[in-house]
Amino acid sequence: MKGNSNTKLILLHPSIHKSSTSSHRFFLFFFVTFFTLAFTLILFTTTTISNSTTPSLSTATASSLPSSVTTALLHYAFTATINTTTHHMSSSELSLIASTLHNCPSSPCRLLVFGLTHESLLWHSLNIHGHTIFLDESEYLVSSFERNHPEIEAYDIQYTTKVNQMSDLLSLAKSHIENECKPVQNLLFSDCKLAINDMPNHIYDLSWDVILIDGPRGYFPDAPGRMAPIFTAGVLARSKKRGRKTHVFVHDFERDVESIFSDEFLCEENLAETVDSLGHFVVEKEEVSDDDKKSGFCKNSKSSSPLSVSLSSGEDDD
């Protein structure tokens, strides 16, 4: 009986076990929830940074080199090795024009180019933020060029002159220097034989900062020659409404037509420099009232008497 009296009964209350299990489940739930929130936050932050960084990098890459520049570089890389017969500008000539465009008298720079040539894409690219217009004698070439390069603005114009008429045209212009062929006038209504008045109207309204004459063709007697573009450039420069100076470049300056007509209408006193076959003139705007009488285009006017025209430029095709 004594043994029975010392026996102890131990009872396990169910609440003790239940409390321990609930605690473990709570910590497990807390850990999973915290891990999920942390993972979600990291994923969201990484995605946001990635999305915000990618466009900026893409934009920077895209803006570092305009597509037109890429096109021009590809154009030169492709044609440089296969086109060896066409006469192109020298590196010194290209550098001179490029430097002038870079230091353009006004912004945006306005560039007028006579002639669609091997360098046309380069001129457009160098003046990418300005306004560039090309003029050419060939309607087919203009149409083809615009179709292949829709960003280019080009127009075809009809020339009524010929190289073998240069002496007569020069004499006629000089005899009408105080009326039809005066230095300051609205070319759109000009009756001068050397004036180009069939260009689109807005070309006459714009004040050009740089004019490049590299066309039309002028290397055989029946070619249109560059008499009219040189005269027209001289009038546009003197008649401009905005700005003071116009840079006029004449390519193939060593030929008689280019040299004689430049001396007459762009003037020797305005000749800034010559580089290889490129003449660079800086012509200033002129203020002329109705009462003013001008004796000619140049201050030191001299009588030009072209005796012959050099047509033996074997490698020229301009």
GROMACS .gro file of C-alpha atoms in nm:
model
  318
    1MET     CA    1   0.000   0.000   0.000
    2LYS     CA    2   0.296   0.226   0.064
    3GLY     CA    3   0.412   0.194  -0.286
    4ASN     CA    4   0.076   0.309  -0.408
    5SER     CA    5   0.080   0.614  -0.182
    6ASN     CA    6   0.412   0.742  -0.344
    7THR     CA    7   0.291   0.716  -0.698
    8LYS     CA    8   0.269   1.056  -0.880
    9LEU     CA    9   0.053   1.127  -1.178
   10ILE     CA   10   0.193   1.361  -1.447
   11LEU     CA   11  -0.055   1.519  -1.683
   12LEU     CA   12   0.041   1.694  -2.010
   13HIS     CA   13  -0.193   1.975  -2.088
   14PRO     CA   14  -0.273   1.999  -2.461
   15SER     CA   15  -0.230   2.381  -2.460
   16ILE     CA   16   0.148   2.351  -2.408
   17HIS     CA   17   0.197   2.155  -2.731
   18LYS     CA   18  -0.042   2.377  -2.928
   19SER     CA   19   0.139   2.693  -2.814
   20SER     CA   20   0.478   2.563  -2.933
   21THR     CA   21   0.341   2.465  -3.276
   22SER     CA   22   0.172   2.803  -3.328
   23SER     CA   23   0.495   2.985  -3.245
   24HIS     CA   24   0.691   2.789  -3.507
   25ARG     CA   25   0.428   2.854  -3.770
   26PHE     CA   26   0.430   3.228  -3.692
   27PHE     CA   27   0.808   3.254  -3.732
   28LEU     CA   28   0.793   3.051  -4.055
   29PHE     CA   29   0.519   3.276  -4.195
   30PHE     CA   30   0.713   3.589  -4.095
   31PHE     CA   31   1.033   3.461  -4.259
   32VAL     CA   32   0.858   3.369  -4.586
   33THR     CA   33   0.673   3.702  -4.600
   34PHE     CA   34   0.989   3.903  -4.530
   35PHE     CA   35   1.186   3.709  -4.792
   36THR     CA   36   0.909   3.755  -5.051
   37LEU     CA   37   0.886   4.130  -4.989
   38ALA     CA   38   1.264   4.169  -5.000
   39PHE     CA   39   1.291   3.971  -5.324
   40THR     CA   40   1.007   4.171  -5.481
   41LEU     CA   41   1.167   4.501  -5.378
   42ILE     CA   42   1.507   4.400  -5.522
   43LEU     CA   43   1.348   4.280  -5.846
   44PHE     CA   44   1.145   4.600  -5.887
   45THR     CA   45   1.445   4.824  -5.816
   46THR     CA   46   1.669   4.637  -6.062
   47THR     CA   47   1.405   4.648  -6.334
   48THR     CA   48   1.346   5.020  -6.285
   49ILE     CA   49   1.717   5.105  -6.303
   50SER     CA   50   1.760   4.886  -6.607
   51ASN     CA   51   1.469   5.045  -6.788
   52SER     CA   52   1.578   5.399  -6.703
   53THR     CA   53   1.939   5.337  -6.803
   54THR     CA   54   1.885   5.154  -7.132
   55PRO     CA   55   1.701   5.435  -7.316
   56SER     CA   56   1.956   5.694  -7.210
   57LEU     CA   57   2.239   5.480  -7.341
   58SER     CA   58   2.049   5.414  -7.658
   59THR     CA   59   1.971   5.782  -7.700
   60ALA     CA   60   2.331   5.880  -7.640
   61THR     CA   61   2.451   5.630  -7.897
   62ALA     CA   62   2.194   5.742  -8.150
   63SER     CA   63   2.265   6.112  -8.104
   64SER     CA   64   2.643   6.081  -8.119
   65LEU     CA   65   2.644   6.023  -8.496
   66PRO     CA   66   2.357   6.146  -8.715
   67SER     CA   67   2.235   5.896  -8.970
   68SER     CA   68   2.321   6.130  -9.255
   69VAL     CA   69   2.686   6.133  -9.144
   70THR     CA   70   2.688   5.755  -9.138
   71THR     CA   71   2.539   5.748  -9.487
   72ALA     CA   72   2.801   5.990  -9.614
   73LEU     CA   73   3.087   5.790  -9.463
   74LEU     CA   74   2.956   5.470  -9.614
   75HIS     CA   75   2.915   5.646  -9.947
   76TYR     CA   76   3.278   5.756  -9.950
   77ALA     CA   77   3.408   5.423  -9.822
   78PHE     CA   78   3.226   5.243 -10.103
   79THR     CA   79   3.308   5.476 -10.393
   80ALA     CA   80   3.664   5.571 -10.302
   81THR     CA   81   3.808   5.243 -10.428
   82ILE     CA   82   3.593   5.192 -10.738
   83ASN     CA   83   3.558   5.544 -10.880
   84THR     CA   84   3.897   5.664 -10.998
   85THR     CA   85   3.803   5.853 -11.319
   86THR     CA   86   3.574   6.123 -11.177
   87HIS     CA   87   3.738   6.446 -11.063
   88HIS     CA   88   3.675   6.508 -10.693
   89MET     CA   89   3.776   6.786 -10.457
   90SER     CA   90   4.108   6.758 -10.282
   91SER     CA   91   4.133   6.715  -9.907
   92SER     CA   92   4.253   7.075  -9.875
   93GLU     CA   93   3.950   7.204 -10.066
   94LEU     CA   94   3.714   6.992  -9.856
   95SER     CA   95   3.875   7.116  -9.535
   96LEU     CA   96   3.840   7.481  -9.636
   97ILE     CA   97   3.468   7.451  -9.706
   98ALA     CA   98   3.411   7.239  -9.394
   99SER     CA   99   3.589   7.497  -9.179
  100THR     CA  100   3.375   7.778  -9.324
  101LEU     CA  101   3.056   7.586  -9.253
  102HIS     CA  102   3.176   7.516  -8.900
  103ASN     CA  103   3.234   7.888  -8.846
  104CYS     CA  104   2.925   7.996  -9.035
  105PRO     CA  105   2.841   8.368  -9.000
  106SER     CA  106   2.490   8.287  -8.874
  107SER     CA  107   2.297   8.003  -8.718
  108PRO     CA  108   2.131   7.804  -8.861
  109CYS     CA  109   2.369   7.819  -9.154
  110ARG     CA  110   2.223   7.852  -9.504
  111LEU     CA  111   2.415   7.676  -9.780
  112LEU     CA  112   2.329   7.696 -10.152
  113VAL     CA  113   2.510   7.451 -10.380
  114PHE     CA  114   2.518   7.462 -10.759
  115GLY     CA  115   2.578   7.106 -10.878
  116LEU     CA  116   2.507   6.758 -10.744
  117THR     CA  117   2.847   6.597 -10.708
  118HIS     CA  118   3.037   6.325 -10.526
  119GLU     CA  119   3.059   6.556 -10.224
  120SER     CA  120   2.687   6.643 -10.197
  121LEU     CA  121   2.613   6.409  -9.906
  122LEU     CA  122   2.913   6.550  -9.722
  123TRP     CA  123   2.790   6.910  -9.757
  124HIS     CA  124   2.447   6.815  -9.630
  125SER     CA  125   2.597   6.627  -9.336
  126LEU     CA  126   2.837   6.905  -9.238
  127ASN     CA  127   2.544   7.147  -9.234
  128ILE     CA  128   2.311   6.899  -9.061
  129HIS     CA  129   2.156   7.165  -8.834
  130GLY     CA  130   2.131   7.425  -9.110
  131HIS     CA  131   1.945   7.464  -9.439
  132THR     CA  132   2.109   7.320  -9.752
  133ILE     CA  133   1.967   7.337 -10.106
  134PHE     CA  134   2.118   7.178 -10.417
  135LEU     CA  135   2.059   7.296 -10.774
  136ASP     CA  136   2.147   7.087 -11.079
  137GLU     CA  137   2.095   7.092 -11.453
  138SER     CA  138   1.981   6.728 -11.470
  139GLU     CA  139   1.619   6.660 -11.381
  140TYR     CA  140   1.691   6.285 -11.380
  141LEU     CA  141   1.985   6.321 -11.141
  142VAL     CA  142   1.785   6.539 -10.903
  143SER     CA  143   1.494   6.294 -10.904
  144SER     CA  144   1.722   5.996 -10.848
  145PHE     CA  145   1.919   6.169 -10.572
  146GLU     CA  146   1.605   6.272 -10.383
  147ARG     CA  147   1.463   5.924 -10.416
  148ASN     CA  148   1.775   5.766 -10.267
  149HIS     CA  149   1.821   6.042 -10.009
  150PRO     CA  150   1.478   6.182  -9.913
  151GLU     CA  151   1.636   6.418  -9.658
  152ILE     CA  152   1.803   6.612  -9.941
  153GLU     CA  153   1.637   6.924 -10.087
  154ALA     CA  154   1.731   6.958 -10.454
  155TYR     CA  155   1.585   7.125 -10.763
  156ASP     CA  156   1.661   7.110 -11.133
  157ILE     CA  157   1.711   7.435 -11.325
  158GLN     CA  158   1.742   7.502 -11.697
  159TYR     CA  159   2.046   7.691 -11.824
  160THR     CA  160   2.023   7.891 -12.146
  161THR     CA  161   2.396   7.967 -12.166
  162LYS     CA  162   2.684   7.785 -12.334
  163VAL     CA  163   3.056   7.802 -12.271
  164ASN     CA  164   3.125   7.910 -12.630
  165GLN     CA  165   2.906   8.219 -12.568
  166MET     CA  166   3.107   8.346 -12.274
  167SER     CA  167   3.257   8.649 -12.452
  168ASP     CA  168   2.923   8.771 -12.584
  169LEU     CA  169   2.748   8.709 -12.252
  170LEU     CA  170   3.013   8.901 -12.060
  171SER     CA  171   3.004   9.197 -12.298
  172LEU     CA  172   2.624   9.205 -12.286
  173ALA     CA  173   2.615   9.196 -11.906
  174LYS     CA  174   2.872   9.476 -11.878
  175SER     CA  175   2.675   9.694 -12.118
  176HIS     CA  176   2.365   9.657 -11.897
  177ILE     CA  177   2.545   9.689 -11.563
  178GLU     CA  178   2.331   9.985 -11.453
  179ASN     CA  179   1.992   9.828 -11.528
  180GLU     CA  180   1.912   9.465 -11.611
  181CYS     CA  181   2.244   9.332 -11.484
  182LYS     CA  182   2.299   9.559 -11.182
  183PRO     CA  183   2.467   9.418 -10.867
  184VAL     CA  184   2.169   9.469 -10.634
  185GLN     CA  185   1.832   9.352 -10.763
  186ASN     CA  186   1.552   9.100 -10.730
  187LEU     CA  187   1.670   8.818 -10.955
  188LEU     CA  188   1.322   8.672 -10.976
  189PHE     CA  189   1.224   8.958 -11.208
  190SER     CA  190   1.560   9.009 -11.378
  191ASP     CA  191   1.595   9.033 -11.759
  192CYS     CA  192   1.972   8.989 -11.750
  193LYS     CA  193   2.090   8.699 -11.969
  194LEU     CA  194   2.318   8.580 -11.688
  195ALA     CA  195   2.053   8.588 -11.415
  196ILE     CA  196   1.896   8.260 -11.305
  197ASN     CA  197   1.531   8.340 -11.243
  198ASP     CA  198   1.363   8.000 -11.263
  199MET     CA  199   1.467   7.876 -10.918
  200PRO     CA  200   1.194   7.811 -10.659
  201ASN     CA  201   1.073   8.145 -10.519
  202HIS     CA  202   1.186   8.082 -10.161
  203ILE     CA  203   1.550   8.060 -10.272
  204TYR     CA  204   1.542   8.429 -10.365
  205ASP     CA  205   1.392   8.521 -10.028
  206LEU     CA  206   1.660   8.349  -9.819
  207SER     CA  207   1.984   8.519  -9.715
  208TRP     CA  208   2.259   8.271  -9.800
  209ASP     CA  209   2.565   8.243  -9.577
  210VAL     CA  210   2.765   8.013  -9.805
  211ILE     CA  211   2.731   7.956 -10.181
  212LEU     CA  212   2.927   7.677 -10.350
  213ILE     CA  213   2.955   7.673 -10.731
  214ASP     CA  214   3.054   7.327 -10.849
  215GLY     CA  215   2.816   7.300 -11.144
  216PRO     CA  216   2.685   7.285 -11.406
  217ARG     CA  217   2.922   7.121 -11.653
  218GLY     CA  218   3.172   7.353 -11.815
  219TYR     CA  219   3.441   7.147 -11.984
  220PHE     CA  220   3.323   7.150 -12.349
  221PRO     CA  221   3.195   7.430 -12.580
  222ASP     CA  222   2.825   7.339 -12.568
  223ALA     CA  223   2.818   7.282 -12.193
  224PRO     CA  224   2.607   7.531 -11.991
  225GLY     CA  225   2.911   7.665 -11.808
  226ARG     CA  226   2.915   7.845 -11.473
  227MET     CA  227   2.876   8.201 -11.599
  228ALA     CA  228   2.516   8.229 -11.474
  229PRO     CA  229   2.575   8.073 -11.129
  230ILE     CA  230   2.871   8.308 -11.068
  231PHE     CA  231   2.672   8.617 -11.167
  232THR     CA  232   2.370   8.497 -10.966
  233ALA     CA  233   2.585   8.430 -10.658
  234GLY     CA  234   2.730   8.780 -10.682
  235VAL     CA  235   2.384   8.937 -10.689
  236LEU     CA  236   2.244   8.715 -10.411
  237ALA     CA  237   2.537   8.807 -10.186
  238ARG     CA  238   2.498   9.181 -10.243
  239SER     CA  239   2.117   9.179 -10.221
  240LYS     CA  240   2.075   8.967  -9.908
  241LYS     CA  241   1.839   9.090  -9.636
  242ARG     CA  242   2.004   8.926  -9.332
  243GLY     CA  243   2.372   8.933  -9.238
  244ARG     CA  244   2.662   9.117  -9.394
  245LYS     CA  245   2.894   8.863  -9.555
  246THR     CA  246   2.851   8.571  -9.792
  247HIS     CA  247   3.123   8.313  -9.853
  248VAL     CA  248   3.127   8.215 -10.222
  249PHE     CA  249   3.334   7.918 -10.337
  250VAL     CA  250   3.408   7.858 -10.706
  251HIS     CA  251   3.546   7.518 -10.798
  252ASP     CA  252   3.769   7.463 -11.104
  253PHE     CA  253   3.886   7.819 -11.054
  254GLU     CA  254   4.182   7.772 -11.289
  255ARG     CA  255   3.953   7.749 -11.594
  256ASP     CA  256   3.888   8.063 -11.802
  257VAL     CA  257   3.512   8.083 -11.746
  258GLU     CA  258   3.538   8.043 -11.369
  259SER     CA  259   3.835   8.278 -11.335
  260ILE     CA  260   3.717   8.560 -11.565
  261PHE     CA  261   3.356   8.569 -11.449
  262SER     CA  262   3.463   8.549 -11.083
  263ASP     CA  263   3.693   8.848 -11.134
  264GLU     CA  264   3.408   9.040 -11.295
  265PHE     CA  265   3.117   8.961 -11.061
  266LEU     CA  266   3.274   8.838 -10.734
  267CYS     CA  267   3.573   9.071 -10.765
  268GLU     CA  268   3.944   9.030 -10.702
  269GLU     CA  269   3.932   9.251 -10.392
  270ASN     CA  270   3.693   8.997 -10.236
  271LEU     CA  271   3.917   8.699 -10.308
  272ALA     CA  272   4.015   8.567  -9.966
  273GLU     CA  273   4.225   8.272 -10.080
  274THR     CA  274   4.273   8.001 -10.339
  275VAL     CA  275   4.334   7.640 -10.244
  276ASP     CA  276   4.421   7.403 -10.527
  277SER     CA  277   4.131   7.451 -10.775
  278LEU     CA  278   3.903   7.633 -10.531
  279GLY     CA  279   3.854   8.009 -10.518
  280HIS     CA  280   3.715   8.154 -10.193
  281PHE     CA  281   3.545   8.494 -10.205
  282VAL     CA  282   3.388   8.690  -9.920
  283VAL     CA  283   3.128   8.929 -10.062
  284GLU     CA  284   2.955   9.190  -9.848
  285LYS     CA  285   2.596   9.309  -9.867
  286GLU     CA  286   2.545   9.644 -10.040
  287GLU     CA  287   2.297   9.912  -9.941
  288VAL     CA  288   2.188  10.079 -10.262
  289SER     CA  289   1.905  10.331 -10.284
  290ASP     CA  290   1.716  10.425 -10.598
  291ASP     CA  291   1.931  10.739 -10.635
  292ASP     CA  292   2.260  10.552 -10.616
  293LYS     CA  293   2.444  10.473 -10.937
  294LYS     CA  294   2.695  10.191 -10.945
  295SER     CA  295   2.951  10.164 -11.219
  296GLY     CA  296   3.000   9.792 -11.169
  297PHE     CA  297   3.028   9.502 -10.929
  298CYS     CA  298   3.385   9.574 -10.824
  299LYS     CA  299   3.551   9.877 -10.665
  300ASN     CA  300   3.858   9.828 -10.880
  301SER     CA  301   3.675   9.745 -11.198
  302LYS     CA  302   3.893   9.623 -11.480
  303SER     CA  303   3.805   9.534 -11.836
  304SER     CA  304   3.798   9.160 -11.885
  305SER     CA  305   3.869   9.050 -12.238
  306PRO     CA  306   3.845   8.671 -12.265
  307LEU     CA  307   4.039   8.560 -12.565
  308SER     CA  308   3.995   8.188 -12.546
  309VAL     CA  309   3.838   7.924 -12.336
  310SER     CA  310   4.044   7.640 -12.198
  311LEU     CA  311   3.862   7.318 -12.267
  312SER     CA  312   4.147   7.076 -12.223
  313SER     CA  313   4.068   6.961 -11.870
  314GLY     CA  314   4.097   6.594 -11.944
  315GLU     CA  315   3.997   6.461 -11.602
  316ASP     CA  316   3.721   6.713 -11.531
  317ASP     CA  317   3.364   6.602 -11.572
  318ASP     CA  318   3.191   6.893 -11.401
   0.00000   0.00000   0.00000
